[in-house]
Amino acid sequence: MATPTSPPSTETSAGFVALIGAPNSGKSTLLNALVGAKVSIVSRKVQTTRARVLGIAIEGRAQIAFVDTPGIFAPRKRLDRAMVAAAWQGAADADLVAVLVDAYGSVRSTDRETEAIVAKLKESGRKAVLVLNKVDLVNPPQLLGLADRLNREGVFTDIFMISALTGDGVGDLRKHFAKAMPPGPWLYPEDQISDMPDRLLAAELVREQLFEQLHQELPYAITVETEAWEEREDGSVKIDATIFVQRDNQRAIVLGKGGERIKAVGAGARKGLEALFERRVHLFLFVKVREKWQDDPERYRAMGLEWEG
Ligand SMILES: Nc1nc2c(ncn2[C@@H]2O[C@H](COP(=O)(O)OP(=O)(O)OP(=O)(O)O)[C@@H](O)[C@H]2O)c(=O)[nH]1
Ligand SMILES: [Mg+2]
């Protein structure tokens, strides 16, 4: 997959930028804005992103591979630990680290998750770029106070104020990242924007709809797998995906009254898939109970996570 395909020039550069931050700070929204396509799912809920997601952009002669990561928080459960470990691994492997902060949520005081991230960067001596996100929701004086407070930590080389949602400031940020990439051949084909296989992307879009459409009753540990992918002669594709829950009552929640809920989830996911794959999609969803999947190493591998013993 990673065949070097540089244009005929010696001035190319390429590298990895990890986006880390507290849950819900807008990392996936920013990844999509930087790449200019939806490669990572987004929701109003925390802990939407479960594993590392790569989104690739080209800026001038630089190819930048952005690594979206799960939110960093104090983990308790095994799945939480695997997610947070994946986030820090993403940061460790990158040429540059960007820390996202929800400026709106941090106006009064920095959240505990961000404080812990700053502390860990300090401890490791690693410098990072600070990205204050959601500036569309904050007024300038409040923003400056926050920037000043975080700047005093001494771990940030640069501070950017952006809105991943409106795109405000995203172009400048991408240019900054491009300048910081080490010289060398491109790492991926020019037209590649993600490293996620289509089957996984399909499962992720279903999970996104579940996160958006199930409210307080969302079983947080819900997971989705694509079971079948069938190319049809008319150019459309038939996708079977299974939603795994841990208990019977969760199955009922996902199905909804008379199957209303699952129908709406399927309709939303199908719309997203058709936009993404630019073709007709027939999506069939199944809901199964798989009690102890959180203790099954194989499920973690399927999600792209390491088993944290
Ligand atoms: N108003 C506003 N909302 C934003 C902005 N960026 C992201 N959001 C919203 O914040 C919520 C969380 O966005 P995500 O991109 O899923 O956040 P994340 O950091 O990837 O979250 P996890 O994967 O759960 O760690 C979504 O509802 C986004 O629409 C922004 O610049 N302004
Ligand atoms: Mg995310």
XYZ file of C-alpha atoms and ligand atoms in Angstrom:
342
model
C 0.000 0.000 0.000
C 2.728 2.456 0.954
C 4.551 2.562 -2.363
C 6.537 5.767 -2.788
C 5.103 7.621 -5.761
C 6.727 11.014 -5.622
C 6.395 13.389 -8.504
C 9.702 13.948 -10.318
C 11.192 16.415 -7.897
C 13.671 16.240 -5.094
C 11.875 18.856 -3.039
C 9.072 16.706 -1.749
C 8.471 16.149 1.921
C 6.266 13.758 3.819
C 5.458 12.758 7.359
C 2.924 12.096 10.061
C 0.989 14.566 12.210
C -0.878 13.079 15.186
C -4.042 14.815 16.377
C -4.507 14.138 20.059
C -6.819 15.652 22.662
C -9.621 15.106 25.126
C -12.702 13.218 23.934
C -15.042 15.403 21.867
C -12.474 18.163 21.250
C -13.068 17.851 17.496
C -10.106 15.746 16.306
C -12.080 13.746 13.763
C -13.894 16.823 12.489
C -10.501 18.482 11.998
C -9.031 15.426 10.265
C -11.888 15.476 7.770
C -11.474 19.220 7.225
C -7.712 18.873 6.673
C -8.182 16.041 4.185
C -11.245 17.562 2.534
C -13.227 14.316 2.731
C -14.988 12.320 5.371
C -12.549 9.645 6.480
C -13.212 9.583 10.218
C -16.587 9.411 11.907
C -17.857 12.253 14.093
C -20.547 12.440 16.745
C -21.756 14.564 19.618
C -20.849 11.758 21.999
C -17.468 11.290 23.616
C -15.288 8.323 22.627
C -16.502 8.111 19.069
C -13.097 7.277 17.591
C -11.864 3.883 18.742
C -8.630 3.289 16.867
C -6.118 5.245 14.826
C -7.487 6.583 11.553
C -5.207 7.883 8.843
C -6.228 10.754 6.584
C -3.818 11.908 3.888
C -3.551 15.392 2.411
C -1.262 17.158 -0.014
C -0.198 20.735 0.569
C 2.161 22.108 -2.047
C 4.936 19.536 -2.364
C 4.310 18.056 1.061
C 2.278 14.945 1.722
C 0.883 14.954 5.232
C -0.525 11.829 6.838
C -2.797 12.916 9.680
C -3.390 10.418 12.439
C -6.753 10.780 14.146
C -6.720 9.145 17.563
C -9.220 8.180 20.249
C -9.766 10.847 22.901
C -7.377 10.702 25.835
C -8.980 10.364 29.254
C -8.475 8.430 32.479
C -9.257 4.878 31.373
C -10.978 2.334 33.560
C -12.221 -0.476 31.372
C -10.119 -2.661 29.114
C -11.509 -1.097 25.931
C -10.783 2.373 27.339
C -7.207 1.402 28.085
C -6.694 0.059 24.569
C -8.116 3.249 23.065
C -5.960 5.579 25.135
C -2.883 3.436 24.442
C -3.616 3.686 20.708
C -3.789 7.476 21.006
C -0.407 7.788 22.726
C 1.141 5.335 20.277
C -0.129 7.541 17.461
C 1.623 10.499 19.053
C 4.848 8.572 19.633
C 5.050 7.501 15.974
C 4.395 10.972 14.539
C 6.789 13.641 13.281
C 4.601 16.301 14.840
C 1.955 16.286 17.548
C -1.023 18.636 17.605
C -3.059 18.908 20.792
C -6.681 19.862 20.238
C -8.575 21.726 22.903
C -12.283 22.485 22.889
C -11.985 26.246 23.476
C -15.667 26.554 24.253
C -15.559 23.908 26.947
C -12.325 25.323 28.378
C -13.255 28.972 28.767
C -13.468 28.813 32.553
C -10.967 26.109 33.297
C -8.951 23.661 31.275
C -10.487 20.208 31.360
C -8.783 17.504 33.359
C -8.032 15.433 30.272
C -6.134 18.294 28.633
C -4.238 18.941 31.857
C -3.164 15.300 31.934
C -2.056 15.452 28.291
C 0.016 18.579 28.944
C 1.563 16.933 32.002
C 2.523 13.851 30.022
C 4.066 15.924 27.220
C 6.065 17.879 29.787
C 7.275 14.690 31.376
C 8.455 13.290 28.047
C 9.979 16.579 26.908
C 7.904 16.419 23.738
C 6.834 19.687 22.116
C 3.508 20.086 20.365
C 1.356 22.510 18.405
C -1.663 23.789 20.319
C -4.915 23.962 18.378
C -7.768 25.793 20.068
C -10.872 24.487 18.321
C -14.531 25.560 18.237
C -13.650 29.268 18.139
C -16.998 29.810 16.427
C -18.540 29.428 19.899
C -16.197 31.684 21.904
C -15.578 35.412 21.995
C -12.025 36.724 21.431
C -11.142 37.962 24.953
C -12.050 34.587 26.428
C -9.971 32.893 23.778
C -6.907 34.980 24.565
C -7.156 34.143 28.253
C -7.223 30.446 27.450
C -4.330 30.718 24.972
C -2.273 32.594 27.540
C -2.979 30.044 30.252
C -1.956 27.094 28.094
C 1.033 28.904 26.604
C 2.546 29.242 30.063
C 2.841 25.455 30.256
C 5.918 25.682 28.024
C 5.143 22.653 25.865
C 3.633 24.402 22.848
C 5.715 25.764 19.975
C 2.781 27.419 18.201
C -0.850 28.222 18.886
C -3.613 28.113 16.297
C -7.216 29.165 16.746
C -9.587 27.394 14.427
C -13.049 26.090 13.833
C -12.897 22.592 12.395
C -16.627 22.863 11.793
C -16.640 26.058 9.703
C -13.122 25.536 8.324
C -11.933 28.821 9.775
C -8.125 28.716 10.146
C -7.824 25.142 8.856
C -5.952 26.171 5.683
C -3.273 28.043 7.650
C -2.894 25.111 9.989
C -2.380 22.710 7.072
C 0.285 25.031 5.632
C 2.057 25.085 8.982
C 2.074 21.296 9.147
C 3.329 21.072 5.557
C 6.345 23.248 6.385
C 7.241 20.987 9.286
C 7.327 17.748 7.268
C 10.774 16.200 6.784
C 12.143 16.098 3.218
C 11.684 12.816 1.422
C 9.517 10.936 -1.033
C 5.781 10.733 -0.553
C 4.617 7.796 1.528
C 1.333 7.048 -0.226
C -0.014 7.244 -3.772
C -1.022 10.790 -4.673
C -4.761 10.057 -4.782
C -4.978 8.060 -1.575
C -6.840 9.847 1.242
C -7.109 7.116 3.860
C -5.715 3.733 4.789
C -9.047 2.384 5.936
C -10.447 -0.534 3.936
C -13.948 0.036 2.508
C -15.426 -2.736 4.666
C -14.201 -1.059 7.827
C -15.357 2.350 6.631
C -18.837 0.919 6.033
C -18.943 -0.481 9.570
C -17.732 2.843 10.956
C -20.468 4.806 9.188
C -23.061 2.507 10.750
C -21.483 3.043 14.162
C -21.555 6.812 13.589
C -25.301 6.689 12.989
C -25.774 4.646 16.159
C -23.777 7.225 18.119
C -25.824 10.055 16.624
C -29.249 8.453 16.838
C -29.221 6.598 20.148
C -29.212 9.152 22.871
C -28.824 8.521 26.600
C -29.584 4.882 25.982
C -26.544 4.347 23.714
C -24.721 1.172 24.709
C -21.268 2.688 24.624
C -19.594 -0.646 23.949
C -21.582 -1.232 20.758
C -19.515 -2.446 17.818
C -20.167 -3.035 14.115
C -18.604 -5.438 11.636
C -19.117 -5.781 7.887
C -19.976 -9.418 7.192
C -20.462 -9.420 3.440
C -19.658 -7.151 0.508
C -21.162 -8.064 -2.814
C -20.484 -6.208 -6.046
C -23.570 -6.153 -8.257
C -23.577 -6.066 -12.040
C -25.507 -2.791 -12.134
C -22.564 -1.093 -10.354
C -24.217 -1.046 -6.948
C -22.916 -2.825 -3.873
C -24.746 -4.917 -1.285
C -23.343 -4.658 2.217
C -24.330 -6.798 5.206
C -23.262 -5.403 8.561
C -23.819 -6.767 12.040
C -24.236 -4.602 15.110
C -22.977 -6.335 18.236
C -24.434 -5.471 21.621
C -23.729 -7.068 24.955
C -27.213 -7.703 26.277
C -30.694 -8.544 25.074
C -32.235 -5.286 26.275
C -29.638 -3.376 24.223
C -30.734 -5.293 21.172
C -34.282 -4.039 21.753
C -33.006 -0.454 22.095
C -31.120 -0.643 18.796
C -34.083 -2.143 16.960
C -36.577 0.387 18.384
C -40.328 0.117 18.348
C -41.358 -1.927 15.333
C -37.794 -1.690 14.012
C -38.032 2.100 13.582
C -34.642 2.819 15.113
C -32.637 0.370 13.043
C -34.425 1.554 9.926
C -33.385 5.153 10.590
C -29.810 4.101 11.366
C -29.677 2.120 8.121
C -31.074 5.010 6.088
C -28.554 7.456 7.545
C -25.614 5.115 7.035
C -26.658 4.258 3.494
C -26.798 7.938 2.588
C -23.269 8.435 3.926
C -21.972 5.351 2.148
C -23.449 6.361 -1.182
C -21.850 9.791 -0.895
C -18.515 8.269 0.054
C -18.357 5.470 -2.509
C -20.224 7.441 -5.198
C -22.459 4.501 -6.054
C -25.735 2.915 -5.021
C -25.573 0.951 -1.794
C -27.949 -1.708 -0.472
C -27.325 -1.944 3.236
C -28.608 -4.766 5.413
C -28.198 -4.477 9.175
C -28.375 -7.261 11.744
C -28.266 -6.972 15.514
C -26.658 -9.705 17.570
C -25.879 -10.177 21.223
C -22.270 -11.057 21.901
C -21.926 -10.922 25.623
C -18.255 -10.890 26.347
C -16.732 -9.348 23.281
C -14.813 -6.855 25.414
C -12.775 -9.768 26.740
C -12.024 -11.261 23.323
C -8.595 -10.299 21.878
C -9.786 -11.128 18.344
C -12.400 -8.336 18.465
C -9.731 -5.816 19.383
C -7.614 -6.813 16.414
C -10.667 -6.455 14.164
C -10.980 -2.857 15.393
C -7.288 -2.102 14.915
C -6.562 -1.988 18.643
C -3.901 -3.764 20.671
C -5.101 -6.170 23.326
C -4.263 -4.570 26.674
C -3.868 -7.562 28.982
N -19.274 24.400 17.112
C -18.291 23.563 16.780
N -18.451 22.243 16.961
C -17.439 21.421 16.600
C -16.222 21.913 16.061
N -15.420 20.860 15.824
C -16.101 19.752 16.194
N -17.328 20.084 16.669
C -18.373 19.182 17.171
O -17.900 18.514 18.325
C -18.417 17.188 18.401
C -17.273 16.189 18.528
O -16.525 16.174 17.331
P -15.562 14.962 16.968
O -14.795 15.385 15.761
O -16.307 13.674 16.912
O -14.606 14.974 18.244
P -13.406 13.966 18.591
O -12.375 14.761 19.293
O -12.978 13.232 17.378
O -14.128 12.987 19.628
P -13.704 11.483 20.084
O -13.437 10.688 18.843
O -14.909 11.008 20.808
O -12.506 11.651 20.953
C -19.249 16.977 17.136
O -20.600 17.212 17.449
C -18.710 18.053 16.196
O -19.648 18.488 15.241
C -16.085 23.336 15.871
O -15.084 23.871 15.397
N -17.149 24.102 16.264
Mg -12.945 11.237 17.006
